[in-house]
């Protein structure tokens, strides 16, 4: 019987033809259940849905794709036996699926078409209102010329997104959902925003939700999640970035109801590393970390490798490399592991050479963006790249440093740390980080102006501990003191037992140099090395 509905083809300029409305009303009346027609722009009925909550089939949704800048090319007209307005669920579906329109046809007690209520999405700027509800009319009185209407709406959507400066770069909405306090979550999102901008993403919104305990299916409650997704669609976001790690099942559940790219903080960090890795060693380490992260997230059932592995864009392990199965990925992991072992051997040789040269080694460590490379540069007159963004440095650089009293040491600068450093990344960067094992003294550089100074210090301590480097003597150095009001820096340094400097101001450095020389004299007496 429903066959007859499928055979309908409406004129392209009508939302719902009078004839289709009649048949729809009649069937609804007969089976006493709501029916939904999913209609293409060419006026063909694509799906017939029976029951109140029915949604378009996954196959249909996969065939007709929507993007934040365009609609799906499908409208949904539902019938119901009572004369009720469109429900919140209908409007959510309109937004989430980015339907051309959603409609509700009331069916009279005699089985005839009653009033038709319609709603459509607005272009992003319309005073924040996501959709417009049209005044209900009888089908034959409906004045909408669907073809013209949809052409104009699509043009508006295109124009709106084009006028955003973000048209070139990708845009992201940051999401945090955890039982932690709002303030704490917001602080973390501030750092996530730095990570995002370091990856050349434009953050257009931040959403924080305090959850009771873990929601299993989604990170957020599914109602709230739908809200987030709708906003993301409406604001033209390309990505949704979760501060919390998403379990593979959570990722899939979100992917099921949206066409957005969804990633978590770990993936974002991996992506930044992939963007920045220049040396062969760096590239191998990043690829290894990405593959290790990816492997447990592959599902047999159609999760596309390119989508996950691609991260925020098409960076990372290339699509072709990833269009393989688990076995191939495992093989690749083994291969990269062996390559890294090779690097490690090389490094052993370099190290023993250096030890033969008998220079004490000072390693600069610290939170990302603390000013480590700037300090190396100013102390050793080098030109390591520095930038006001996180994870600028990935490779280790070693330079000679001459102390005023003639003593010479090796000063090294390396990759910065961050709180909750992804463990796959830490594992993959072992060879780079292992260079620190040679250190006689660690210079822990801290951005004195950082809002969450204690977290920064603690995170670095944690990483050093997990690398079993915590037994190496350490000097705490508070950098960027020029950014604090006079007096405050001194007080802060006194409180933490740190030495205050500003790597940008040479005149602040002699005190540090003197302290380092004294420390070295006790740790590595000149006579102890040949
Ligand atoms: N105001 C001020 N800015 C500084 C100081 N030292 C470094 N900076 C700036 O801080 C930013 C980060 O410096 P980097 O030396 O790249 O920091 P890093 O610790 O090597 O960072 P990563 O390699 O990304 O981990 C740069 O823009 C520097 O110019 C300082 O003493 N005062
Ligand atoms: Mg650096």
Coordinates of C-alpha atoms and ligand atoms in Angstrom, one line a residue, residues 368-374 384-387 389 391-395 413-416, ligand 2:
X368 CA 55.2 24.3 26.2
X369 CA 55.5 28.0 25.4
X370 CA 57.4 28.8 28.6
X371 CA 60.3 30.3 26.6
X372 CA 62.8 27.4 26.6
X373 CA 64.1 27.9 23.1
X374 CA 64.3 31.7 23.6
X384 CA 66.3 28.0 17.2
X385 CA 62.8 28.9 16.1
X386 CA 60.6 30.4 18.8
X387 CA 57.0 31.4 18.5
X389 CA 52.3 29.2 20.2
X391 CA 54.6 23.0 20.6
X392 CA 56.9 25.1 18.4
X393 CA 59.9 22.9 19.2
X394 CA 59.7 19.1 18.6
X395 CA 63.4 18.2 18.1
X413 CA 66.5 22.4 24.4
X414 CA 63.7 20.0 23.6
X415 CA 60.0 19.4 23.1
X416 CA 57.8 21.1 25.7
Ligands
LIG2 MG1 60.8 25.7 21.9

